[in-house]
CSV table of C-alpha atoms and ligand atoms in Angstrom, one decimal:
chain,number,residue,atom,x,y,z
A,1,MET,CA,0.0,0.1,0.1
A,2,ALA,CA,2.6,2.3,0.9
A,3,GLN,CA,4.3,2.2,-2.2
A,4,SER,CA,1.3,2.5,-4.7
A,5,MET,CA,0.3,5.7,-2.5
A,6,THR,CA,4.1,7.2,-2.8
A,7,ALA,CA,3.6,6.4,-7.1
A,8,THR,CA,0.4,8.4,-7.3
A,9,MET,CA,1.3,11.3,-4.7
A,10,LYS,CA,4.2,12.2,-7.1
A,11,ASN,CA,1.9,13.6,-9.4
A,12,ILE,CA,0.3,15.9,-6.5
A,13,PRO,CA,1.3,19.1,-7.2
A,14,HIS,CA,0.3,21.1,-3.9
A,15,TYR,CA,1.9,18.7,-1.2
A,16,ARG,CA,2.0,21.1,2.2
A,17,GLY,CA,3.9,19.2,4.9
A,18,ARG,CA,5.2,20.7,8.2
A,19,PHE,CA,7.0,19.9,11.3
A,20,ALA,CA,5.2,21.2,14.5
A,21,PRO,CA,7.9,21.0,17.4
A,22,SER,CA,6.4,21.9,21.4
A,23,PRO,CA,9.2,24.2,22.7
A,24,SER,CA,9.4,21.7,25.7
A,25,GLY,CA,13.5,21.3,25.1
A,26,ALA,CA,16.2,21.5,22.7
A,27,LEU,CA,15.4,19.2,19.8
A,28,HIS,CA,17.2,15.6,20.3
A,29,PHE,CA,17.7,12.9,17.8
A,30,GLY,CA,13.9,11.6,18.2
A,31,SER,CA,12.9,15.3,17.0
A,32,LEU,CA,15.4,15.2,14.3
A,33,ILE,CA,13.9,12.3,12.8
A,34,ALA,CA,10.6,13.5,12.5
A,35,ALA,CA,12.0,16.7,11.7
A,36,LEU,CA,14.2,15.5,8.6
A,37,GLY,CA,11.3,12.8,7.8
A,38,SER,CA,8.9,15.6,7.0
A,39,PHE,CA,11.3,17.7,5.5
A,40,LEU,CA,12.8,14.8,3.1
A,41,ASP,CA,9.1,13.8,2.1
A,42,ALA,CA,8.0,17.3,1.7
A,43,ARG,CA,11.0,17.8,-1.0
A,44,HIS,CA,10.8,14.8,-2.6
A,45,HIS,CA,7.2,15.6,-3.6
A,46,GLN,CA,8.4,19.3,-4.4
A,47,GLY,CA,6.1,20.0,-1.8
A,48,GLN,CA,6.5,22.9,0.9
A,49,TRP,CA,7.6,22.3,4.2
A,50,LEU,CA,6.4,24.6,7.2
A,51,VAL,CA,7.1,25.1,10.4
A,52,ARG,CA,5.2,25.7,13.4
A,53,ILE,CA,6.1,26.4,17.1
A,54,GLU,CA,3.4,24.5,19.4
A,55,ASP,CA,3.6,26.8,22.1
A,56,ILE,CA,0.1,26.2,23.6
A,57,ASP,CA,1.3,25.1,26.8
A,58,PRO,CA,3.2,27.5,29.1
A,59,PRO,CA,4.3,25.0,31.9
A,60,ARG,CA,5.6,23.2,29.7
A,61,GLU,CA,7.9,25.7,28.0
A,62,VAL,CA,11.5,25.9,28.0
A,63,SER,CA,12.6,29.2,28.0
A,64,GLY,CA,14.8,29.9,24.5
A,65,ALA,CA,14.0,26.5,23.3
A,66,SER,CA,12.0,27.8,20.7
A,67,VAL,CA,14.9,30.4,19.1
A,68,ALA,CA,17.4,27.1,19.8
A,69,ILE,CA,14.8,24.7,18.2
A,70,LEU,CA,15.1,26.7,14.8
A,71,LYS,CA,18.6,27.5,15.0
A,72,THR,CA,19.1,23.8,14.9
A,73,LEU,CA,17.0,22.8,11.8
A,74,GLU,CA,19.2,26.0,10.3
A,75,GLN,CA,22.3,23.7,11.2
A,76,PHE,CA,20.9,20.9,9.8
A,77,GLY,CA,20.2,22.6,6.2
A,78,LEU,CA,16.5,22.2,7.2
A,79,TYR,CA,15.1,25.6,5.8
A,80,TRP,CA,11.5,26.1,5.7
A,81,ASP,CA,8.9,28.0,3.8
A,82,GLU,CA,6.5,30.9,4.4
A,83,ASN,CA,6.8,32.4,8.2
A,84,ILE,CA,7.0,30.2,11.5
A,85,SER,CA,3.9,30.3,12.6
A,86,TYR,CA,3.5,30.4,16.8
A,87,GLN,CA,0.3,28.9,18.5
A,88,SER,CA,0.8,31.2,21.2
A,89,GLN,CA,-0.4,33.8,18.8
A,90,ARG,CA,-3.5,32.5,17.7
A,91,HIS,CA,-6.0,32.2,21.1
A,92,GLU,CA,-8.5,34.6,19.2
A,93,PHE,CA,-8.4,31.9,16.2
A,94,TYR,CA,-8.9,28.7,18.2
A,95,GLN,CA,-11.5,30.1,20.6
A,96,HIS,CA,-13.4,31.4,17.7
A,97,HIS,CA,-13.8,27.6,16.3
A,98,LEU,CA,-14.4,26.3,19.8
A,99,ASP,CA,-17.6,28.5,20.1
A,100,LEU,CA,-18.7,27.5,17.0
A,101,ILE,CA,-18.6,24.3,18.3
A,102,ILE,CA,-20.3,24.9,21.4
A,103,ASN,CA,-22.8,27.2,20.0
A,104,LYS,CA,-23.9,23.9,17.8
A,105,ASN,CA,-23.9,22.3,20.8
A,106,ASP,CA,-21.5,19.9,19.8
A,107,ALA,CA,-19.7,20.4,23.0
A,108,TYR,CA,-19.9,20.8,26.6
A,109,HIS,CA,-18.6,21.2,29.6
A,110,CYS,CA,-17.0,19.0,32.7
A,111,ASP,CA,-15.9,19.1,36.0
A,112,CYS,CA,-14.9,15.6,36.6
A,113,THR,CA,-11.5,14.9,38.1
A,114,ARG,CA,-8.8,12.9,36.8
A,115,LYS,CA,-9.5,10.6,39.7
A,116,MET,CA,-13.1,9.9,38.8
A,117,ILE,CA,-12.0,9.3,35.2
A,118,MET,CA,-9.5,6.9,36.9
A,119,GLN,CA,-11.7,4.9,38.8
A,120,GLY,CA,-14.0,4.7,35.8
A,121,GLY,CA,-11.3,2.7,33.7
A,122,GLY,CA,-8.9,5.8,32.5
A,123,LEU,CA,-11.2,6.4,30.0
A,124,TYR,CA,-13.8,9.5,30.5
A,125,GLN,CA,-17.4,7.8,30.5
A,126,GLY,CA,-19.6,10.7,29.3
A,127,HIS,CA,-20.7,11.5,32.8
A,128,CYS,CA,-21.3,15.3,31.9
A,129,ALA,CA,-23.3,14.8,28.7
A,130,ASN,CA,-26.3,15.3,30.0
A,131,GLN,CA,-25.8,16.9,33.5
A,132,LYS,CA,-28.7,18.9,34.2
A,133,SER,CA,-27.0,20.1,37.3
A,134,LEU,CA,-24.6,22.9,37.3
A,135,ILE,CA,-21.3,22.1,36.5
A,136,SER,CA,-18.8,24.0,38.4
A,137,ALA,CA,-15.4,25.8,37.6
A,138,PRO,CA,-12.9,24.8,36.5
A,139,TYR,CA,-14.6,22.6,34.0
A,140,SER,CA,-13.1,21.2,30.9
A,141,THR,CA,-14.8,21.6,27.5
A,142,ARG,CA,-15.3,17.9,25.7
A,143,LEU,CA,-16.5,17.5,22.1
A,144,LYS,CA,-19.7,15.3,21.7
A,145,ASN,CA,-18.2,12.8,19.9
A,146,THR,CA,-20.6,11.2,17.6
A,147,LEU,CA,-18.1,10.1,15.1
A,148,GLY,CA,-15.8,7.7,16.9
A,149,ILE,CA,-13.3,7.1,13.8
A,150,ASN,CA,-11.3,4.0,15.2
A,151,HIS,CA,-9.2,2.9,12.4
A,152,PHE,CA,-7.2,5.2,9.2
A,153,ASP,CA,-4.4,4.2,7.0
A,154,ASP,CA,-1.1,5.1,7.4
A,155,ARG,CA,1.3,5.3,4.6
A,156,LEU,CA,4.0,3.7,6.8
A,157,GLN,CA,2.2,1.8,9.5
A,158,GLY,CA,-0.4,0.5,7.0
A,159,LEU,CA,-4.1,-0.2,8.7
A,160,VAL,CA,-3.9,1.6,12.2
A,161,SER,CA,-6.6,0.5,14.8
A,162,VAL,CA,-7.8,1.9,18.3
A,163,SER,CA,-10.2,0.4,20.7
A,164,SER,CA,-13.8,1.9,20.0
A,165,ASP,CA,-13.9,2.9,23.8
A,166,PHE,CA,-10.7,5.3,22.9
A,167,ALA,CA,-12.7,6.3,19.3
A,168,ASN,CA,-16.0,7.3,21.0
A,169,GLU,CA,-14.5,9.3,23.9
A,170,ASP,CA,-15.8,12.7,24.2
A,171,PHE,CA,-12.3,14.0,24.2
A,172,ILE,CA,-11.3,17.5,26.0
A,173,LEU,CA,-10.9,20.0,23.4
A,174,LYS,CA,-10.3,22.9,25.8
A,175,ARG,CA,-8.6,22.0,29.5
A,176,LYS,CA,-9.5,22.9,32.8
A,177,ASP,CA,-6.7,25.0,33.3
A,178,GLY,CA,-8.0,27.2,30.6
A,179,LEU,CA,-5.6,25.8,27.7
A,180,PHE,CA,-6.5,24.5,24.6
A,181,ALA,CA,-5.7,20.8,23.8
A,182,TYR,CA,-3.3,20.0,21.4
A,183,GLN,CA,-6.0,17.9,19.5
A,184,LEU,CA,-7.7,20.9,18.5
A,185,VAL,CA,-5.3,23.1,18.0
A,186,VAL,CA,-3.1,20.9,15.6
A,187,VAL,CA,-6.1,20.5,13.6
A,188,LEU,CA,-7.3,23.9,13.4
A,189,ASP,CA,-3.8,25.2,12.0
A,190,ASP,CA,-3.2,22.4,9.8
A,191,ILE,CA,-6.4,22.9,8.0
A,192,ASP,CA,-5.7,26.6,8.4
A,193,GLN,CA,-2.4,26.1,6.7
A,194,GLN,CA,-3.7,23.7,4.0
A,195,ILE,CA,-1.3,20.9,5.2
A,196,THR,CA,-1.8,18.0,2.7
A,197,ASP,CA,0.9,15.5,4.4
A,198,ILE,CA,1.6,14.5,8.3
A,199,VAL,CA,5.1,13.1,9.2
A,200,ARG,CA,5.8,12.8,12.5
A,201,GLY,CA,6.7,10.1,15.3
A,202,CYS,CA,5.0,7.4,15.9
A,203,ASP,CA,4.1,8.5,19.6
A,204,LEU,CA,1.1,10.1,18.1
A,205,LEU,CA,-0.5,7.2,16.4
A,206,GLU,CA,-3.4,6.4,18.2
A,207,VAL,CA,-4.5,10.2,18.7
A,208,THR,CA,-4.4,10.3,15.1
A,209,THR,CA,-8.1,9.3,15.0
A,210,ARG,CA,-9.1,11.9,17.6
A,211,GLN,CA,-8.0,14.6,15.0
A,212,MET,CA,-9.4,13.0,12.1
A,213,THR,CA,-12.3,12.7,13.8
A,214,LEU,CA,-12.1,16.5,14.1
A,215,TYR,CA,-11.2,16.6,10.5
A,216,GLN,CA,-14.4,15.0,9.9
A,217,TYR,CA,-16.5,16.6,12.0
A,218,LEU,CA,-15.6,20.0,10.7
A,219,ASN,CA,-16.4,18.4,7.0
A,220,ILE,CA,-12.7,18.8,5.6
A,221,ASN,CA,-11.1,16.1,3.8
A,222,PHE,CA,-8.3,14.0,5.8
A,223,VAL,CA,-4.5,14.5,5.2
A,224,ARG,CA,-2.7,11.9,4.7
A,225,TYR,CA,-0.5,10.4,7.7
A,226,LEU,CA,3.1,8.9,7.7
A,227,HIS,CA,4.3,7.8,10.8
A,228,LEU,CA,7.9,7.4,11.9
A,229,PRO,CA,9.4,4.3,13.8
A,230,LEU,CA,10.4,6.2,17.2
A,231,ALA,CA,13.9,6.4,18.1
A,232,VAL,CA,14.3,4.7,22.3
A,233,THR,CA,16.6,4.4,24.7
A,234,ALA,CA,18.3,1.1,26.1
A,235,ASN,CA,15.4,0.1,28.0
A,236,GLY,CA,12.7,0.9,25.6
A,237,LEU,CA,11.9,4.4,26.6
A,238,LYS,CA,11.3,7.0,23.7
A,239,LEU,CA,13.4,9.6,23.6
A,240,SER,CA,12.4,12.8,24.9
A,241,LYS,CA,12.6,15.8,26.2
A,242,GLN,CA,10.9,14.0,29.4
A,243,ASN,CA,13.7,11.6,30.0
A,244,HIS,CA,16.5,13.9,29.2
A,245,ALA,CA,17.4,13.2,25.6
A,246,GLN,CA,20.7,14.7,24.7
A,247,ALA,CA,20.6,17.6,22.6
A,248,LEU,CA,22.0,17.6,19.3
A,249,ALA,CA,25.3,18.9,19.7
A,250,PRO,CA,26.3,21.2,16.8
A,251,GLU,CA,29.9,20.1,16.3
A,252,ASN,CA,28.4,16.5,15.2
A,253,THR,CA,25.7,18.0,12.8
A,254,LYS,CA,27.0,15.8,9.9
A,255,GLN,CA,27.5,12.5,11.6
A,256,LEU,CA,24.0,13.2,13.2
A,257,LEU,CA,22.8,13.5,9.9
A,258,ILE,CA,23.8,10.6,8.4
A,259,ALA,CA,22.8,8.4,11.6
A,260,ALA,CA,19.4,10.2,11.1
A,261,LEU,CA,19.2,9.0,7.1
A,262,LYS,CA,20.4,5.5,8.5
A,263,PHE,CA,17.7,5.4,11.2
A,264,LEU,CA,15.1,6.0,8.4
A,265,GLY,CA,16.7,3.1,6.5
A,266,GLN,CA,17.7,5.7,3.3
A,267,LYS,CA,20.6,4.5,1.7
A,268,PHE,CA,23.2,6.6,-0.1
A,269,SER,CA,26.3,5.9,-2.0
A,270,LEU,CA,28.3,8.8,-1.5
A,271,GLN,CA,31.4,8.7,0.1
A,272,TYR,CA,29.9,11.3,2.5
A,273,GLN,CA,32.5,12.1,4.3
A,274,ASP,CA,33.4,14.1,1.4
A,275,PHE,CA,30.0,15.9,1.2
A,276,THR,CA,28.4,18.7,2.9
A,277,ILE,CA,25.3,18.8,4.3
A,278,GLU,CA,23.7,20.6,1.5
A,279,GLU,CA,24.9,17.9,-0.6
A,280,LEU,CA,23.6,15.1,1.4
A,281,LEU,CA,20.6,16.5,1.8
A,282,LYS,CA,20.1,16.9,-1.8
A,283,SER,CA,20.9,13.5,-2.1
A,284,ALA,CA,18.6,12.0,0.3
A,285,ILE,CA,15.6,14.2,-1.3
A,286,ASN,CA,16.6,12.2,-4.4
A,287,ASN,CA,16.6,9.1,-3.4
A,288,TRP,CA,13.8,9.3,-0.7
A,289,GLN,CA,12.1,6.1,-0.5
A,290,ILE,CA,9.3,5.6,2.5
A,291,ASN,CA,9.5,1.7,2.0
A,292,LYS,CA,13.0,1.5,3.5
A,293,ILE,CA,11.9,2.9,6.4
A,294,SER,CA,11.1,0.2,9.3
A,295,GLN,CA,7.9,0.4,10.9
A,296,GLN,CA,9.4,-0.7,14.3
A,297,PRO,CA,11.0,1.2,16.8
A,298,ASN,CA,14.5,1.2,17.1
A,299,LEU,CA,17.8,2.3,19.5
A,300,ALA,CA,19.1,5.1,18.7
A,301,GLU,CA,22.6,4.3,20.2
A,302,LYS,CA,22.8,2.1,17.5
A,303,PHE,CA,23.0,5.2,15.2
A,304,ILE,CA,24.4,7.9,17.1
A,305,HIS,CA,27.6,5.9,18.0
A,306,ASN,CA,28.5,4.2,15.1
B,1,LIG,N1,3.9,19.1,18.9
B,1,LIG,C1,4.0,17.9,18.6
B,1,LIG,C2,5.2,17.5,19.7
B,1,LIG,O1,6.1,18.2,19.7
B,1,LIG,C3,4.0,17.3,17.7
B,1,LIG,C4,2.5,18.0,16.5
B,1,LIG,C5,2.3,16.8,15.6
B,1,LIG,O2,3.3,16.8,14.9
B,1,LIG,O3,1.1,16.7,15.3
B,1,LIG,O4,5.1,16.2,20.4
B,2,LIG,ZN1,-17.6,15.3,33.8
């Protein structure tokens, strides 16, 4: 499936992809994979590649991280098109669209505590959907989820399914603490920026069904998805800012770029020692083949230290 789709996509003139990091820390090898994979796929299809800073969650933000991320992208020769968009500057846009949903009576307030939801098995069971009594502040806002998308076709992972309980959950659009939920803003932004192709890590595989639920609710044709294998640590944890994955060292840019290309299974016959970053990227763009990418997570160490 992946192959035939790639073949037809070559003819699509308006490919628009993006990289959407959260500024909760510097880029590490795992985020380099997502940045590079989305960049190569976009450029291979003569597409645009945008960068969006997902600074929607101030408590998790590390000061200076946005600037550092952009600088690292430039070091790796990953130059973006158009202006960078910052989610922190788009609250009115998000609120406007949330209000439209609320005004159609397709979302409702919920004051359930995390504890109540955990006691019900971890998924929210619709407790406040038909609540007649007053919901007390602070409350979250949940989508009345009548679509319940439970599967999708991924360009690399093939058919991805989630449980129907997960698929049908009235998930959160705005949190109790007043912050917009990632699921809502990512979809509103991807639609607004006319993104056609989302290439990112497998950590977002399951929640993709929620994002598709929102696409369908908003009557927008779905985008295509490609979920890249995660880079993991020796004990199987995904490399992340939370588990202190190392920031990408600028002096190792070329080695790291090669490691990331190998991680993505991409072949290059170049004597790469002799080539610049730009030349390496150019060759990787020309030779990009998604059927060479593993579906499984892989040890970051295996690539970084060899
Ligand atoms: N901001 C999200 C993250 O850094 C990624 C969003 C996306 O690619 O859809 O995990
Ligand atoms: Zn509730």
